[in-house]
PDB file of C-alpha atoms in Angstrom:
ATOM      1  CA  MET A   1      47.222  46.131 153.972  1.00 78.00           C
ATOM      2  CA  ARG A   2      46.920  49.915 153.827  1.00 88.00           C
ATOM      3  CA  ILE A   3      49.788  52.225 154.796  1.00 93.00           C
ATOM      4  CA  LEU A   4      49.851  55.985 155.331  1.00 95.00           C
ATOM      5  CA  ILE A   5      53.120  57.860 154.729  1.00 96.00           C
ATOM      6  CA  ILE A   6      53.355  61.256 156.463  1.00 95.00           C
ATOM      7  CA  GLU A   7      56.485  62.832 154.966  1.00 94.00           C
ATOM      8  CA  ASP A   8      57.250  66.223 153.402  1.00 91.00           C
ATOM      9  CA  ASP A   9      60.040  64.987 151.106  1.00 92.00           C
ATOM     10  CA  GLY A  10      58.103  64.390 147.904  1.00 92.00           C
ATOM     11  CA  LYS A  11      60.885  62.444 146.214  1.00 93.00           C
ATOM     12  CA  LEU A  12      61.212  60.072 149.177  1.00 94.00           C
ATOM     13  CA  VAL A  13      57.429  59.627 149.323  1.00 93.00           C
ATOM     14  CA  ASP A  14      57.326  58.678 145.645  1.00 92.00           C
ATOM     15  CA  GLN A  15      60.136  56.150 146.096  1.00 93.00           C
ATOM     16  CA  LEU A  16      58.569  54.588 149.184  1.00 94.00           C
ATOM     17  CA  ALA A  17      55.074  54.512 147.692  1.00 92.00           C
ATOM     18  CA  ARG A  18      56.217  52.820 144.462  1.00 90.00           C
ATOM     19  CA  GLY A  19      58.251  50.275 146.370  1.00 91.00           C
ATOM     20  CA  LEU A  20      55.499  49.480 148.878  1.00 92.00           C
ATOM     21  CA  VAL A  21      52.896  49.122 146.125  1.00 89.00           C
ATOM     22  CA  ASP A  22      55.255  46.668 144.390  1.00 86.00           C
ATOM     23  CA  GLU A  23      55.384  44.765 147.692  1.00 86.00           C
ATOM     24  CA  GLY A  24      51.603  44.437 147.669  1.00 84.00           C
ATOM     25  CA  PHE A  25      50.571  47.312 149.947  1.00 86.00           C
ATOM     26  CA  SER A  26      48.014  50.046 149.335  1.00 87.00           C
ATOM     27  CA  VAL A  27      49.595  53.441 150.045  1.00 92.00           C
ATOM     28  CA  ASP A  28      48.294  56.917 150.848  1.00 93.00           C
ATOM     29  CA  SER A  29      50.450  59.939 151.662  1.00 93.00           C
ATOM     30  CA  ALA A  30      50.346  63.324 153.372  1.00 93.00           C
ATOM     31  CA  SER A  31      52.987  66.048 153.162  1.00 92.00           C
ATOM     32  CA  ASP A  32      52.283  67.647 156.547  1.00 92.00           C
ATOM     33  CA  GLY A  33      51.099  66.648 160.008  1.00 91.00           C
ATOM     34  CA  ILE A  34      47.626  68.192 159.878  1.00 92.00           C
ATOM     35  CA  THR A  35      46.747  66.451 156.619  1.00 92.00           C
ATOM     36  CA  GLY A  36      48.177  63.216 157.980  1.00 92.00           C
ATOM     37  CA  LEU A  37      46.112  63.428 161.168  1.00 92.00           C
ATOM     38  CA  ASN A  38      42.958  64.127 159.164  1.00 91.00           C
ATOM     39  CA  LYS A  39      43.551  61.088 156.958  1.00 91.00           C
ATOM     40  CA  ALA A  40      44.336  58.872 159.954  1.00 90.00           C
ATOM     41  CA  ALA A  41      41.118  60.017 161.621  1.00 88.00           C
ATOM     42  CA  THR A  42      38.915  59.085 158.662  1.00 86.00           C
ATOM     43  CA  ILE A  43      40.627  55.958 157.283  1.00 86.00           C
ATOM     44  CA  GLU A  44      41.677  52.809 159.160  1.00 85.00           C
ATOM     45  CA  TYR A  45      45.330  52.196 158.317  1.00 90.00           C
ATOM     46  CA  ASP A  46      47.289  49.077 159.204  1.00 90.00           C
ATOM     47  CA  LEU A  47      50.521  51.064 159.640  1.00 93.00           C
ATOM     48  CA  ILE A  48      51.723  54.659 159.510  1.00 95.00           C
ATOM     49  CA  ILE A  49      55.196  55.739 158.387  1.00 96.00           C
ATOM     50  CA  LEU A  50      55.853  59.085 160.062  1.00 94.00           C
ATOM     51  CA  ASP A  51      58.666  61.566 159.479  1.00 92.00           C
ATOM     52  CA  GLY A  52      60.028  63.167 162.633  1.00 88.00           C
ATOM     53  CA  MET A  53      60.542  66.622 161.111  1.00 86.00           C
ATOM     54  CA  LEU A  54      57.455  68.006 159.391  1.00 89.00           C
ATOM     55  CA  PRO A  55      56.304  71.528 158.498  1.00 85.00           C
ATOM     56  CA  GLY A  56      53.756  73.019 160.865  1.00 83.00           C
ATOM     57  CA  ILE A  57      53.647  70.452 163.641  1.00 87.00           C
ATOM     58  CA  ASP A  58      56.565  68.036 163.981  1.00 87.00           C
ATOM     59  CA  GLY A  59      56.422  64.254 163.972  1.00 88.00           C
ATOM     60  CA  LEU A  60      56.410  63.870 167.757  1.00 88.00           C
ATOM     61  CA  ALA A  61      53.404  66.191 168.047  1.00 91.00           C
ATOM     62  CA  VAL A  62      51.627  64.217 165.323  1.00 91.00           C
ATOM     63  CA  LEU A  63      52.476  60.966 167.113  1.00 90.00           C
ATOM     64  CA  THR A  64      51.185  62.283 170.438  1.00 90.00           C
ATOM     65  CA  ALA A  65      47.934  63.353 168.774  1.00 90.00           C
ATOM     66  CA  LEU A  66      47.566  59.992 167.033  1.00 88.00           C
ATOM     67  CA  ARG A  67      47.963  58.129 170.297  1.00 87.00           C
ATOM     68  CA  GLN A  68      45.009  59.948 171.805  1.00 85.00           C
ATOM     69  CA  SER A  69      42.663  57.838 169.707  1.00 81.00           C
ATOM     70  CA  LYS A  70      44.609  55.408 167.509  1.00 81.00           C
ATOM     71  CA  GLN A  71      46.519  52.211 168.189  1.00 82.00           C
ATOM     72  CA  THR A  72      47.858  51.904 164.652  1.00 88.00           C
ATOM     73  CA  SER A  73      51.496  50.799 164.447  1.00 90.00           C
ATOM     74  CA  VAL A  74      53.841  53.723 163.713  1.00 92.00           C
ATOM     75  CA  LEU A  75      57.290  53.530 162.141  1.00 94.00           C
ATOM     76  CA  MET A  76      59.154  56.815 162.645  1.00 92.00           C
ATOM     77  CA  LEU A  77      61.730  58.142 160.185  1.00 91.00           C
ATOM     78  CA  THR A  78      64.293  60.690 161.315  1.00 86.00           C
ATOM     79  CA  ALA A  79      67.652  62.194 160.489  1.00 83.00           C
ATOM     80  CA  ARG A  80      68.476  62.272 164.207  1.00 79.00           C
ATOM     81  CA  SER A  81      70.435  59.275 165.416  1.00 72.00           C
ATOM     82  CA  SER A  82      71.086  59.931 169.105  1.00 76.00           C
ATOM     83  CA  VAL A  83      69.900  57.494 171.769  1.00 79.00           C
ATOM     84  CA  GLU A  84      67.949  60.330 173.432  1.00 80.00           C
ATOM     85  CA  ASP A  85      65.990  61.012 170.233  1.00 77.00           C
ATOM     86  CA  ARG A  86      65.152  57.323 169.781  1.00 76.00           C
ATOM     87  CA  VAL A  87      64.036  56.976 173.404  1.00 81.00           C
ATOM     88  CA  THR A  88      61.887  60.109 173.111  1.00 81.00           C
ATOM     89  CA  GLY A  89      60.180  58.728 170.020  1.00 81.00           C
ATOM     90  CA  LEU A  90      59.527  55.379 171.674  1.00 81.00           C
ATOM     91  CA  LYS A  91      58.176  57.032 174.816  1.00 82.00           C
ATOM     92  CA  CYS A  92      55.784  59.084 172.701  1.00 82.00           C
ATOM     93  CA  GLY A  93      54.367  55.881 171.241  1.00 82.00           C
ATOM     94  CA  ALA A  94      56.439  54.959 168.177  1.00 87.00           C
ATOM     95  CA  ASP A  95      56.594  51.219 167.522  1.00 89.00           C
ATOM     96  CA  ASP A  96      59.891  51.345 165.636  1.00 90.00           C
ATOM     97  CA  TYR A  97      62.470  53.910 164.579  1.00 87.00           C
ATOM     98  CA  MET A  98      64.614  54.229 161.435  1.00 90.00           C
ATOM     99  CA  VAL A  99      67.406  56.738 160.858  1.00 89.00           C
ATOM    100  CA  LYS A 100      67.809  58.286 157.399  1.00 89.00           C
ATOM    101  CA  PRO A 101      69.288  57.328 155.040  1.00 90.00           C
ATOM    102  CA  PHE A 102      68.142  53.702 155.079  1.00 90.00           C
ATOM    103  CA  ALA A 103      67.824  50.776 152.703  1.00 92.00           C
ATOM    104  CA  PHE A 104      64.335  50.210 151.338  1.00 93.00           C
ATOM    105  CA  SER A 105      64.705  46.473 151.933  1.00 92.00           C
ATOM    106  CA  GLU A 106      65.202  47.155 155.653  1.00 93.00           C
ATOM    107  CA  LEU A 107      62.143  49.406 155.778  1.00 94.00           C
ATOM    108  CA  VAL A 108      60.005  46.684 154.180  1.00 93.00           C
ATOM    109  CA  ALA A 109      61.348  44.132 156.659  1.00 93.00           C
ATOM    110  CA  ARG A 110      60.492  46.423 159.577  1.00 92.00           C
ATOM    111  CA  VAL A 111      57.026  47.137 158.170  1.00 93.00           C
ATOM    112  CA  ARG A 112      56.270  43.424 157.882  1.00 91.00           C
ATOM    113  CA  ALA A 113      57.665  42.778 161.368  1.00 90.00           C
ATOM    114  CA  LEU A 114      55.431  45.486 162.851  1.00 90.00           C
ATOM    115  CA  LEU A 115      52.385  44.069 161.104  1.00 87.00           C
ATOM    116  CA  ARG A 116      53.199  40.581 162.377  1.00 82.00           C
ATOM    117  CA  ARG A 117      53.332  41.915 165.947  1.00 78.00           C
ATOM    118  CA  SER A 118      50.049  43.800 165.635  1.00 69.00           C
ATOM    119  CA  PRO A 119      47.524  42.461 168.177  1.00 58.00           C
ATOM    120  CA  VAL A 120      44.929  41.822 165.470  1.00 53.00           C
ATOM    121  CA  PHE A 121      47.175  40.231 162.841  1.00 58.00           C
ATOM    122  CA  ASN A 122      49.467  38.323 165.190  1.00 52.00           C
ATOM    123  CA  LYS A 123      47.076  35.725 166.511  1.00 48.00           C
ATOM    124  CA  PRO A 124      46.227  32.175 165.404  1.00 49.00           C
ATOM    125  CA  SER A 125      42.828  31.865 163.800  1.00 47.00           C
ATOM    126  CA  ALA A 126      41.720  29.450 166.534  1.00 49.00           C
ATOM    127  CA  GLU A 127      42.573  31.907 169.300  1.00 55.00           C
ATOM    128  CA  PRO A 128      39.589  33.570 170.952  1.00 63.00           C
ATOM    129  CA  THR A 129      39.165  37.248 170.175  1.00 81.00           C
ATOM    130  CA  ILE A 130      38.435  38.065 173.828  1.00 88.00           C
ATOM    131  CA  LEU A 131      41.034  37.870 176.612  1.00 92.00           C
ATOM    132  CA  ARG A 132      39.876  37.972 180.248  1.00 93.00           C
ATOM    133  CA  ILE A 133      41.325  38.147 183.731  1.00 95.00           C
ATOM    134  CA  HIS A 134      38.990  38.797 186.667  1.00 94.00           C
ATOM    135  CA  ASP A 135      36.754  41.707 185.513  1.00 94.00           C
ATOM    136  CA  LEU A 136      39.205  42.954 182.842  1.00 96.00           C
ATOM    137  CA  GLU A 137      38.288  42.136 179.246  1.00 95.00           C
ATOM    138  CA  ILE A 138      40.285  42.740 176.056  1.00 94.00           C
ATOM    139  CA  ASP A 139      38.519  42.688 172.694  1.00 90.00           C
ATOM    140  CA  LEU A 140      41.287  41.884 170.193  1.00 86.00           C
ATOM    141  CA  ALA A 141      39.119  42.293 167.116  1.00 80.00           C
ATOM    142  CA  ARG A 142      37.964  45.802 168.017  1.00 81.00           C
ATOM    143  CA  GLN A 143      41.212  46.671 169.863  1.00 84.00           C
ATOM    144  CA  ARG A 144      39.427  47.802 172.996  1.00 90.00           C
ATOM    145  CA  ALA A 145      39.840  46.992 176.679  1.00 94.00           C
ATOM    146  CA  PHE A 146      37.333  47.194 179.517  1.00 95.00           C
ATOM    147  CA  ARG A 147      37.416  46.787 183.273  1.00 94.00           C
ATOM    148  CA  ALA A 148      34.222  46.221 185.210  1.00 92.00           C
ATOM    149  CA  GLY A 149      32.381  47.193 182.035  1.00 91.00           C
ATOM    150  CA  LYS A 150      34.176  50.538 181.743  1.00 92.00           C
ATOM    151  CA  ARG A 151      36.202  51.177 178.586  1.00 92.00           C
ATOM    152  CA  LEU A 152      39.883  51.892 179.260  1.00 94.00           C
ATOM    153  CA  ASP A 153      41.571  54.745 177.386  1.00 92.00           C
ATOM    154  CA  LEU A 154      44.864  53.118 176.367  1.00 92.00           C
ATOM    155  CA  THR A 155      47.629  54.130 173.986  1.00 88.00           C
ATOM    156  CA  ALA A 156      48.823  51.633 171.368  1.00 84.00           C
ATOM    157  CA  LYS A 157      51.851  50.680 173.447  1.00 86.00           C
ATOM    158  CA  GLU A 158      49.771  50.289 176.612  1.00 91.00           C
ATOM    159  CA  PHE A 159      47.314  48.107 174.703  1.00 91.00           C
ATOM    160  CA  SER A 160      50.101  45.891 173.320  1.00 89.00           C
ATOM    161  CA  LEU A 161      51.665  45.654 176.775  1.00 93.00           C
ATOM    162  CA  LEU A 162      48.333  44.687 178.337  1.00 95.00           C
ATOM    163  CA  ILE A 163      47.742  42.002 175.705  1.00 93.00           C
ATOM    164  CA  LEU A 164      51.160  40.438 176.269  1.00 91.00           C
ATOM    165  CA  LEU A 165      50.790  40.426 180.063  1.00 95.00           C
ATOM    166  CA  THR A 166      47.216  39.107 179.937  1.00 94.00           C
ATOM    167  CA  ARG A 167      47.947  36.388 177.395  1.00 90.00           C
ATOM    168  CA  ARG A 168      50.637  35.139 179.769  1.00 91.00           C
ATOM    169  CA  GLN A 169      48.766  35.813 183.009  1.00 93.00           C
ATOM    170  CA  GLY A 170      50.267  34.012 185.976  1.00 92.00           C
ATOM    171  CA  GLU A 171      53.742  34.159 184.373  1.00 93.00           C
ATOM    172  CA  ILE A 172      56.506  36.558 185.388  1.00 93.00           C
ATOM    173  CA  ILE A 173      57.763  38.542 182.379  1.00 92.00           C
ATOM    174  CA  SER A 174      61.081  40.358 182.657  1.00 91.00           C
ATOM    175  CA  ARG A 175      61.681  43.987 181.704  1.00 89.00           C
ATOM    176  CA  SER A 176      64.086  42.867 178.980  1.00 87.00           C
ATOM    177  CA  GLU A 177      61.457  40.627 177.374  1.00 86.00           C
ATOM    178  CA  LEU A 178      58.837  43.379 177.521  1.00 88.00           C
ATOM    179  CA  ALA A 179      61.287  45.792 175.878  1.00 85.00           C
ATOM    180  CA  SER A 180      62.007  43.267 173.147  1.00 80.00           C
ATOM    181  CA  GLN A 181      58.412  42.165 172.507  1.00 81.00           C
ATOM    182  CA  VAL A 182      56.610  45.491 172.786  1.00 83.00           C
ATOM    183  CA  TRP A 183      59.254  48.045 171.735  1.00 78.00           C
ATOM    184  CA  SER A 184      61.480  45.863 169.508  1.00 68.00           C
ATOM    185  CA  MET A 185      64.525  47.154 171.351  1.00 61.00           C
ATOM    186  CA  ASN A 186      67.412  45.636 173.263  1.00 59.00           C
ATOM    187  CA  PHE A 187      67.005  46.272 176.970  1.00 52.00           C
ATOM    188  CA  ASP A 188      69.138  49.112 178.318  1.00 57.00           C
ATOM    189  CA  SER A 189      69.314  49.328 182.122  1.00 54.00           C
ATOM    190  CA  GLU A 190      69.577  53.125 181.847  1.00 59.00           C
ATOM    191  CA  THR A 191      66.320  53.366 179.895  1.00 70.00           C
ATOM    192  CA  ASN A 192      63.090  53.566 181.899  1.00 85.00           C
ATOM    193  CA  VAL A 193      60.679  53.124 178.972  1.00 88.00           C
ATOM    194  CA  VAL A 194      59.251  49.900 180.410  1.00 90.00           C
ATOM    195  CA  GLU A 195      58.831  51.282 183.937  1.00 92.00           C
ATOM    196  CA  VAL A 196      57.104  54.423 182.650  1.00 92.00           C
ATOM    197  CA  ALA A 197      54.697  52.375 180.516  1.00 93.00           C
ATOM    198  CA  ILE A 198      53.936  49.983 183.380  1.00 95.00           C
ATOM    199  CA  ARG A 199      53.261  52.898 185.729  1.00 95.00           C
ATOM    200  CA  ARG A 200      50.875  54.523 183.243  1.00 95.00           C
ATOM    201  CA  LEU A 201      49.133  51.222 182.564  1.00 96.00           C
ATOM    202  CA  ARG A 202      48.604  50.654 186.290  1.00 96.00           C
ATOM    203  CA  LEU A 203      47.007  54.065 186.662  1.00 95.00           C
ATOM    204  CA  LYS A 204      44.396  53.043 184.105  1.00 95.00           C
ATOM    205  CA  ILE A 205      43.714  49.371 184.836  1.00 96.00           C
ATOM    206  CA  ASP A 206      44.276  49.130 188.602  1.00 96.00           C
ATOM    207  CA  GLU A 207      44.184  52.442 190.469  1.00 92.00           C
ATOM    208  CA  PRO A 208      40.436  53.104 190.097  1.00 87.00           C
ATOM    209  CA  PHE A 209      39.556  49.549 191.217  1.00 92.00           C
ATOM    210  CA  ASP A 210      39.713  47.584 194.464  1.00 89.00           C
ATOM    211  CA  LYS A 211      41.459  44.478 193.098  1.00 94.00           C
ATOM    212  CA  ILE A 212      45.025  44.836 191.769  1.00 96.00           C
ATOM    213  CA  LEU A 213      45.849  42.766 188.676  1.00 97.00           C
ATOM    214  CA  LEU A 214      49.293  43.987 187.583  1.00 97.00           C
ATOM    215  CA  HIS A 215      51.991  43.124 190.120  1.00 97.00           C
ATOM    216  CA  THR A 216      55.738  43.756 190.354  1.00 96.00           C
ATOM    217  CA  VAL A 217      57.998  40.851 191.293  1.00 95.00           C
ATOM    218  CA  ARG A 218      61.079  42.569 192.665  1.00 93.00           C
ATOM    219  CA  GLY A 219      64.238  41.813 190.722  1.00 90.00           C
ATOM    220  CA  MET A 220      62.378  39.631 188.206  1.00 92.00           C
ATOM    221  CA  GLY A 221      59.701  41.559 186.309  1.00 94.00           C
ATOM    222  CA  TYR A 222      55.914  41.853 186.183  1.00 96.00           C
ATOM    223  CA  ILE A 223      52.944  39.507 186.361  1.00 96.00           C
ATOM    224  CA  MET A 224      49.229  39.761 185.605  1.00 96.00           C
ATOM    225  CA  GLU A 225      47.413  37.798 188.258  1.00 95.00           C
ATOM    226  CA  SER A 226      44.081  37.911 190.095  1.00 90.00           C
ATOM    227  CA  ARG A 227      45.029  37.312 193.721  1.00 82.00           C
TER     228      ARG A 227
END
């Protein structure tokens, strides 16, 4: 497994890199956002550890740029601990969020948890690599989705959300379960992360087409179903 660390604190990078190598990972690093984006564009990483405050362009800007073309899992590091900051990071596409200072053992546990939840790595070997519902097709191996033969431009979170809903098509999935499975967060009724992601996903998989696949079940959750 190959990890990219985008962090301007050289001492912290050295500590994380040594520890992750000892844990069996291959590690690259970048000290600023531009260098990090260039590396992410040319090398396929299994996970990216991204600092929220970087010189030049900050972590959120880097994350937004990454999500234009990459579905790689991202663990954000930040000195900011407010709920608003965490929600902003998650909305921008972060898969998990750690506040500095933190224990290295916790970071490793979160890294392994993110890799286990990755659409490619978190599937039994006997499971087909293609998921289908009506004319929507998801290629798990290549991490691409298509509807009526047209490739869908999805963010990493949208892709993970679509996989979960499609794998369990015909089953109502609550907002709290989606928040837990896709964002690794406890559901907060004041947080609209799930609703925002569902709305954006609908715009891409349903709005341009005649047949609706993603439905809301009022008071219960959401269901993928070809009706």
